[in-house]
Coordinates of C-alpha atoms and ligand atoms in Angstrom, one line a residue:
X1 CA 20.0 -50.2 -178.4
X2 CA 16.5 -51.5 -177.5
X3 CA 16.0 -55.2 -176.6
X4 CA 12.9 -55.6 -178.7
X5 CA 11.6 -54.4 -181.9
X6 CA 8.9 -51.8 -181.3
X7 CA 5.7 -53.9 -181.2
X8 CA 3.4 -51.2 -182.7
X9 CA 6.1 -50.7 -185.5
X10 CA 6.0 -54.4 -186.0
X11 CA 2.3 -54.7 -186.4
X12 CA 2.4 -51.9 -188.7
X13 CA 4.9 -53.7 -190.9
X14 CA 3.2 -56.8 -190.7
X15 CA 1.0 -55.8 -193.7
X16 CA 4.2 -55.9 -195.6
X17 CA 7.0 -58.2 -194.8
X18 CA 9.3 -57.4 -192.0
X19 CA 12.8 -58.1 -193.6
X20 CA 16.1 -58.1 -191.9
X21 CA 16.7 -54.7 -193.5
X22 CA 13.5 -53.3 -191.9
X23 CA 14.8 -54.4 -188.5
X24 CA 18.0 -52.8 -189.4
X25 CA 16.2 -49.6 -190.1
X26 CA 14.5 -49.7 -186.6
X27 CA 18.0 -49.5 -185.0
X28 CA 20.4 -47.5 -186.5
X29 CA 23.4 -48.2 -184.4
X30 CA 26.2 -45.6 -183.7
X31 CA 28.6 -45.7 -186.6
X32 CA 32.0 -47.3 -185.9
X33 CA 35.0 -45.1 -186.4
X34 CA 36.9 -47.6 -188.6
X35 CA 40.1 -45.4 -188.5
X36 CA 40.4 -46.5 -185.0
X37 CA 39.8 -50.3 -185.6
X38 CA 42.8 -52.5 -185.9
X39 CA 42.7 -56.1 -186.7
X40 CA 45.5 -57.9 -184.7
X41 CA 45.2 -61.7 -184.9
X42 CA 43.2 -64.3 -186.7
X43 CA 41.2 -66.1 -184.1
X44 CA 38.6 -68.1 -186.2
X45 CA 38.3 -69.0 -189.8
X46 CA 34.7 -70.0 -190.0
X47 CA 32.6 -71.1 -193.0
X48 CA 31.4 -67.6 -193.9
X49 CA 34.2 -65.2 -192.9
X50 CA 37.1 -64.8 -190.6
X51 CA 37.2 -63.7 -187.0
X52 CA 39.8 -61.5 -185.6
X53 CA 40.8 -60.3 -182.4
X54 CA 41.2 -56.5 -182.7
X55 CA 41.2 -53.1 -180.9
X56 CA 38.9 -50.1 -181.2
X57 CA 40.9 -47.5 -179.6
X58 CA 41.7 -48.9 -176.2
X59 CA 39.0 -51.5 -176.3
X60 CA 39.8 -55.1 -177.3
X61 CA 37.1 -56.5 -179.7
X62 CA 36.4 -59.4 -181.9
X63 CA 35.6 -58.6 -185.6
X64 CA 33.9 -61.1 -187.8
X65 CA 34.6 -60.2 -191.5
X66 CA 32.2 -61.5 -194.1
X67 CA 33.3 -61.4 -197.7
X68 CA 30.8 -60.0 -200.4
X69 CA 29.6 -63.4 -201.2
X70 CA 28.3 -63.9 -197.6
X71 CA 26.3 -60.7 -197.3
X72 CA 23.2 -62.7 -196.6
X73 CA 24.8 -64.4 -193.5
X74 CA 26.0 -61.0 -192.4
X75 CA 22.5 -59.4 -192.7
X76 CA 20.8 -62.3 -190.9
X77 CA 23.5 -62.3 -188.0
X78 CA 23.1 -58.6 -187.7
X79 CA 19.3 -58.7 -187.5
X80 CA 19.5 -61.4 -184.9
X81 CA 21.7 -59.5 -182.8
X82 CA 19.3 -56.5 -183.0
X83 CA 16.5 -58.7 -181.8
X84 CA 18.7 -60.5 -179.0
X85 CA 20.7 -58.0 -177.5
X86 CA 21.2 -57.5 -173.6
X87 CA 20.7 -61.1 -172.6
X88 CA 23.3 -62.4 -170.4
X89 CA 23.8 -65.6 -172.4
X90 CA 23.9 -64.2 -176.0
X91 CA 27.2 -63.0 -177.3
X92 CA 27.6 -59.2 -176.8
X93 CA 27.1 -57.3 -180.1
X94 CA 28.8 -53.9 -180.4
X95 CA 28.3 -52.7 -184.0
X96 CA 28.0 -53.7 -187.6
X97 CA 29.4 -51.9 -190.6
X98 CA 30.3 -52.2 -194.2
X99 CA 33.7 -51.1 -196.0
X100 CA 35.7 -51.7 -199.1
X101 CA 38.3 -54.3 -199.0
X102 CA 41.7 -54.0 -200.6
X103 CA 40.4 -55.8 -203.6
X104 CA 37.8 -53.1 -204.1
X105 CA 34.9 -55.4 -203.1
X106 CA 32.6 -54.6 -200.2
X107 CA 33.1 -56.6 -197.0
X108 CA 30.9 -56.7 -194.0
X109 CA 31.9 -56.3 -190.2
X110 CA 30.2 -57.5 -187.1
X111 CA 32.0 -56.1 -183.9
X112 CA 31.4 -58.1 -180.7
X113 CA 32.9 -58.4 -177.3
X114 CA 36.1 -60.4 -177.2
X115 CA 35.8 -63.6 -175.4
X116 CA 39.4 -64.5 -174.4
X117 CA 38.9 -68.3 -173.9
X118 CA 37.4 -68.7 -177.5
X119 CA 34.7 -71.3 -178.2
X120 CA 33.6 -74.0 -175.8
X121 CA 35.0 -76.9 -177.8
X122 CA 38.5 -75.1 -177.7
X123 CA 38.2 -74.5 -174.0
X124 CA 37.0 -78.2 -173.3
X125 CA 39.9 -79.5 -175.5
X126 CA 42.4 -77.7 -173.2
X127 CA 40.8 -77.9 -169.7
X128 CA 38.7 -80.4 -167.6
X129 CA 36.1 -78.7 -165.6
X130 CA 34.5 -79.4 -162.2
X131 CA 30.8 -80.2 -161.7
X132 CA 29.6 -76.7 -160.7
X133 CA 31.6 -75.1 -163.5
X134 CA 30.4 -77.6 -166.0
X135 CA 26.8 -77.1 -164.9
X136 CA 27.0 -73.3 -165.0
X137 CA 28.5 -73.5 -168.6
X138 CA 25.8 -75.8 -170.0
X139 CA 23.0 -74.0 -168.0
X140 CA 24.3 -70.7 -169.6
X141 CA 24.0 -72.0 -173.2
X142 CA 20.5 -73.4 -172.4
X143 CA 19.4 -70.2 -171.0
X144 CA 20.6 -68.5 -174.1
X145 CA 18.8 -71.1 -176.3
X146 CA 15.6 -70.8 -174.2
X147 CA 15.6 -67.1 -174.6
X148 CA 16.1 -67.4 -178.4
X149 CA 13.2 -69.8 -178.7
X150 CA 10.7 -67.7 -176.8
X151 CA 8.3 -65.3 -178.2
X152 CA 8.2 -62.3 -175.9
X153 CA 5.8 -59.3 -175.6
X154 CA 6.8 -56.6 -173.1
X155 CA 5.0 -53.4 -172.9
X156 CA 5.0 -52.3 -176.6
X157 CA 8.0 -54.3 -177.6
X158 CA 8.0 -57.7 -179.5
X159 CA 10.7 -60.3 -179.8
X160 CA 9.8 -63.2 -182.2
X161 CA 10.8 -66.7 -181.5
X162 CA 14.1 -67.6 -183.3
X163 CA 15.8 -70.9 -184.2
X164 CA 19.5 -70.9 -184.1
X165 CA 20.0 -73.8 -186.5
X166 CA 23.7 -74.2 -186.0
X167 CA 23.9 -75.1 -182.2
X168 CA 27.5 -76.5 -181.8
X169 CA 30.4 -76.3 -179.4
X170 CA 32.1 -73.9 -181.7
X171 CA 29.2 -71.4 -181.6
X172 CA 29.3 -71.1 -177.9
X173 CA 31.8 -68.6 -176.4
X174 CA 33.4 -68.6 -172.9
X175 CA 33.8 -65.7 -170.8
X176 CA 36.7 -65.1 -168.5
X177 CA 34.6 -66.2 -165.5
X178 CA 33.9 -69.4 -167.5
X179 CA 30.1 -68.5 -168.1
X180 CA 29.0 -69.2 -171.6
X181 CA 27.2 -67.3 -174.3
X182 CA 25.4 -68.5 -177.5
X183 CA 26.8 -66.9 -180.7
X184 CA 27.1 -67.2 -184.5
X185 CA 23.5 -66.3 -185.6
X186 CA 24.4 -66.3 -189.3
X187 CA 21.9 -69.1 -190.0
X188 CA 19.2 -68.2 -187.5
X189 CA 15.6 -68.0 -188.5
X190 CA 12.7 -66.1 -187.2
X191 CA 9.9 -68.5 -186.3
X192 CA 7.0 -66.1 -185.4
X193 CA 5.9 -62.6 -186.2
X194 CA 5.3 -61.3 -189.7
X195 CA 7.4 -63.6 -191.8
X196 CA 7.8 -66.9 -190.1
X197 CA 9.1 -69.7 -192.2
X198 CA 6.6 -71.8 -193.8
X199 CA 6.8 -74.8 -196.1
X200 CA 6.5 -74.6 -199.9
X201 CA 8.3 -71.4 -200.3
X202 CA 11.6 -70.8 -201.7
X203 CA 13.3 -71.1 -198.4
X204 CA 12.2 -74.6 -197.9
X205 CA 15.6 -76.0 -198.9
X206 CA 17.4 -73.7 -196.7
X207 CA 15.1 -74.5 -193.8
X208 CA 15.7 -78.2 -193.9
X209 CA 19.4 -78.3 -195.1
X210 CA 21.6 -76.1 -193.0
X211 CA 23.7 -76.6 -190.1
X212 CA 26.9 -78.5 -189.2
X213 CA 26.6 -82.1 -190.5
X214 CA 28.1 -83.6 -187.3
X215 CA 25.3 -81.9 -185.3
X216 CA 22.3 -82.5 -187.5
X217 CA 19.3 -84.1 -186.2
X218 CA 18.0 -87.4 -187.7
X219 CA 15.0 -85.8 -189.2
X220 CA 17.3 -83.2 -191.0
X221 CA 19.7 -86.0 -192.1
X222 CA 16.8 -88.0 -193.4
X223 CA 15.0 -85.2 -195.1
X224 CA 12.0 -85.8 -192.8
X225 CA 11.8 -82.5 -191.1
X226 CA 8.2 -81.6 -190.2
X227 CA 7.6 -78.5 -192.3
X228 CA 3.9 -78.4 -191.2
X229 CA 5.0 -77.1 -187.8
X230 CA 8.2 -75.2 -188.7
X231 CA 8.3 -73.5 -185.4
X232 CA 8.3 -76.7 -183.2
X233 CA 10.4 -78.6 -185.7
X234 CA 13.3 -76.1 -185.9
X235 CA 13.3 -75.8 -182.0
X236 CA 13.5 -79.5 -181.8
X237 CA 16.5 -79.5 -184.2
X238 CA 18.3 -77.0 -182.0
X239 CA 17.6 -79.1 -178.8
X240 CA 19.0 -82.3 -180.5
X241 CA 22.2 -80.6 -180.9
X242 CA 22.2 -79.2 -177.5
X243 CA 22.2 -82.8 -176.1
X244 CA 25.4 -83.4 -178.0
X245 CA 26.8 -80.4 -176.6
X246 CA 25.9 -81.5 -173.0
X247 CA 27.7 -84.9 -173.9
X248 CA 30.9 -83.1 -175.1
X249 CA 30.9 -80.9 -171.9
X250 CA 30.2 -83.4 -169.1
X251 CA 32.7 -85.9 -170.7
X252 CA 35.3 -83.3 -169.5
X253 CA 33.9 -82.9 -166.0
X254 CA 36.6 -84.2 -163.5
X255 CA 33.9 -84.9 -160.8
X256 CA 32.3 -87.5 -163.0
X257 CA 35.5 -89.7 -163.3
X258 CA 36.6 -90.0 -159.5
X259 CA 39.9 -91.7 -159.1
X260 CA 40.5 -92.0 -162.8
X261 CA 41.7 -90.0 -165.6
X262 CA 39.2 -87.7 -167.5
X263 CA 39.0 -88.7 -171.1
X264 CA 40.4 -86.4 -173.8
X265 CA 37.9 -84.0 -175.3
X266 CA 36.0 -85.4 -178.1
X267 CA 33.5 -83.9 -180.5
X268 CA 30.2 -85.8 -180.8
X269 CA 30.7 -88.9 -183.1
X270 CA 34.3 -88.2 -183.4
X271 CA 35.3 -91.6 -182.1
X272 CA 33.1 -93.3 -184.7
X273 CA 33.5 -90.9 -187.6
X274 CA 36.6 -88.8 -187.1
X275 CA 37.2 -85.3 -187.8
X276 CA 35.2 -84.8 -191.1
X277 CA 32.1 -87.0 -191.2
X278 CA 30.3 -87.0 -194.5
X279 CA 26.5 -86.4 -194.8
X280 CA 26.2 -90.0 -196.0
X281 CA 28.1 -91.3 -192.9
X282 CA 26.0 -89.2 -190.6
X283 CA 22.7 -90.3 -192.3
X284 CA 23.8 -94.1 -191.9
X285 CA 24.9 -93.7 -188.1
X286 CA 22.3 -91.2 -186.7
X287 CA 19.2 -91.6 -188.9
X288 CA 19.3 -95.2 -189.9
X289 CA 21.2 -96.9 -187.1
X290 CA 19.8 -94.5 -184.5
X291 CA 23.3 -94.4 -182.9
X292 CA 24.0 -91.8 -180.2
X293 CA 27.2 -90.9 -178.4
X294 CA 28.2 -93.6 -175.8
X295 CA 28.4 -92.8 -172.1
X296 CA 31.7 -93.4 -170.6
X297 CA 32.0 -96.6 -168.3
X298 CA 32.5 -94.3 -165.2
X299 CA 28.8 -93.2 -165.7
X300 CA 27.5 -96.8 -165.5
X301 CA 26.9 -96.2 -161.8
X302 CA 23.2 -95.4 -161.3
X303 CA 23.7 -92.4 -158.8
X304 CA 21.0 -89.7 -158.7
X305 CA 23.3 -87.2 -160.5
X306 CA 24.4 -89.7 -163.4
X307 CA 20.8 -90.9 -164.0
X308 CA 19.6 -87.4 -164.1
X309 CA 22.3 -86.3 -166.4
X310 CA 22.0 -89.2 -168.8
X311 CA 18.3 -88.9 -168.9
X312 CA 18.7 -85.3 -169.7
X313 CA 20.8 -85.9 -172.7
X314 CA 18.7 -88.7 -174.0
X315 CA 15.6 -86.5 -173.6
X316 CA 17.4 -83.8 -175.8
X317 CA 18.6 -86.3 -178.6
X318 CA 15.4 -88.6 -178.7
X319 CA 14.9 -89.9 -182.2
X320 CA 11.3 -88.7 -182.0
X321 CA 11.7 -85.0 -182.4
X322 CA 8.3 -84.3 -180.6
X323 CA 9.5 -86.3 -177.6
X324 CA 12.5 -84.0 -177.0
X325 CA 12.6 -81.5 -174.2
X326 CA 11.9 -77.9 -174.8
X327 CA 14.7 -75.4 -174.2
X328 CA 12.7 -74.1 -170.9
X329 CA 12.5 -77.6 -169.7
X330 CA 16.1 -78.3 -170.5
X331 CA 16.9 -75.1 -168.5
X332 CA 15.0 -76.5 -165.5
X333 CA 16.7 -79.8 -165.8
X334 CA 20.1 -78.0 -165.7
X335 CA 19.1 -75.8 -162.7
X336 CA 18.2 -79.0 -160.7
X337 CA 21.4 -80.7 -161.8
X338 CA 23.2 -77.6 -160.5
X339 CA 21.7 -78.0 -157.0
X340 CA 22.9 -81.7 -156.8
X341 CA 26.4 -81.5 -155.3
X342 CA 28.9 -84.0 -156.3
X343 CA 28.7 -85.3 -152.7
X344 CA 25.4 -86.7 -153.9
X345 CA 27.1 -88.2 -156.8
X346 CA 29.3 -90.4 -154.7
X347 CA 27.1 -91.1 -151.7
X348 CA 23.5 -91.2 -152.8
X349 CA 22.5 -94.1 -154.9
X350 CA 19.0 -94.3 -156.2
X351 CA 19.0 -97.3 -158.4
X352 CA 15.4 -98.0 -159.8
X353 CA 14.0 -94.7 -158.4
X354 CA 13.2 -91.6 -160.5
X355 CA 15.2 -88.7 -159.4
X356 CA 13.2 -86.8 -156.8
X357 CA 14.4 -83.4 -157.4
X358 CA 14.5 -83.4 -161.3
X359 CA 11.6 -82.5 -163.1
X360 CA 10.8 -85.2 -165.7
X361 CA 8.1 -83.1 -167.6
X362 CA 8.9 -82.3 -171.2
Ligands
ADP401 P1 31.2 -69.0 -188.5 O1 29.9 -68.4 -188.8 O2 32.2 -68.7 -189.6 O3 31.3 -70.3 -187.9 P2 31.8 -68.0 -185.8 O4 30.9 -66.7 -185.4 O5 31.2 -69.2 -185.3 O6 31.9 -67.9 -187.3 O7 33.3 -67.7 -185.3 C1 34.2 -68.7 -185.8 C2 35.2 -69.0 -184.5 O8 35.8 -67.8 -184.1 C3 34.5 -69.4 -183.2 O9 34.2 -70.7 -183.2 C4 35.3 -69.0 -182.1 O10 36.5 -69.9 -182.0 C5 36.0 -67.6 -182.7 N1 35.2 -66.5 -182.2 C6 34.1 -66.0 -182.8 N2 33.6 -64.9 -182.1 C7 34.5 -64.7 -181.1 C8 34.5 -63.8 -180.1 N3 33.7 -62.7 -179.8 N4 35.6 -63.9 -179.0 C9 36.5 -64.9 -179.3 N5 36.5 -65.6 -180.3 C10 35.6 -65.7 -181.2
MG402 MG1 30.5 -70.8 -186.1
MG403 MG1 28.1 -69.5 -188.7

């Protein structure tokens, strides 16, 4: 399956609108032989469908099953996978198909590679990670997001910039080698090309009001998303959530808690608002009080590593959306952090200095 939509074909279709179905037409995937597909175990009950571990002949696969009411999420996710395939940090898509469920209604299936560790939040709730693993996990997610956000032209192929719109630690999957991939593109939105989002159309509500409430940026919670520049605004919303994902991950990094117990895993704002924060609670905390997750006591020390790490998180979740890092810049920050060994963490103090190796440009 081609990585990009044929550029000439896209230009041709720009005269009309390039819908998800057009993208589908451009990439007829090999049909799945459903007779050989077996669903074995429910591994995720998401908002729009159930995810199963299954097997296709000898091969272990994950199958996301959308009920007929969620056909649009299926179409969106399938189209996103057609545009995004073959990146090392995007979940590996295998096939998509439709069939009739036992109640006679249609249901829609997306087949993916099976990731045995499941999602990042699950992994982190069960395991702590060392510095290099934590950097590799978060760097991978960031690389996936940077790829998603970038508009690319290669030869005669085109990949639009895409916003994820539901970046959370449940929508990142963990490979057996602990590298991470971005997944769950059911709410993703094309930002460039023939039908980018624009204010004032019927999609305006959807543009500003989707995602997981816990990870919603202050401008989304406050209904102040800048619809005049949707492309930047929606990327900035993804980056805000990425900052929270960094906080959740590095709180489980054993090297950042030398000589003491690593705190239990927590979702962002779980300590403040529990397991099911309401929209109103999130609006009050994040939008009005401008509250952000607290850094642990152990991170008070102003070592080079800790300063750089905290600064990176703060630069992702800045109240001012335009001041946030771009995904490319976050990727550079993470690369720089990866190079800093934990030896640096404990021995090299740089109180009052800007980190020398870490880019501060945004
Ligand atoms: P939803 O759109 O309903 O949130 P997701 O695609 O996020 O659905 O899947 C829900 C959960 O199922 C994920 O958080 C993860 O725990 C699990 N899951 C999804 N895809 C896979 C996969 N390919 N391998 C292993 N677990 C998966
Ligand atoms: Mg999900
Ligand atoms: Mg989803």
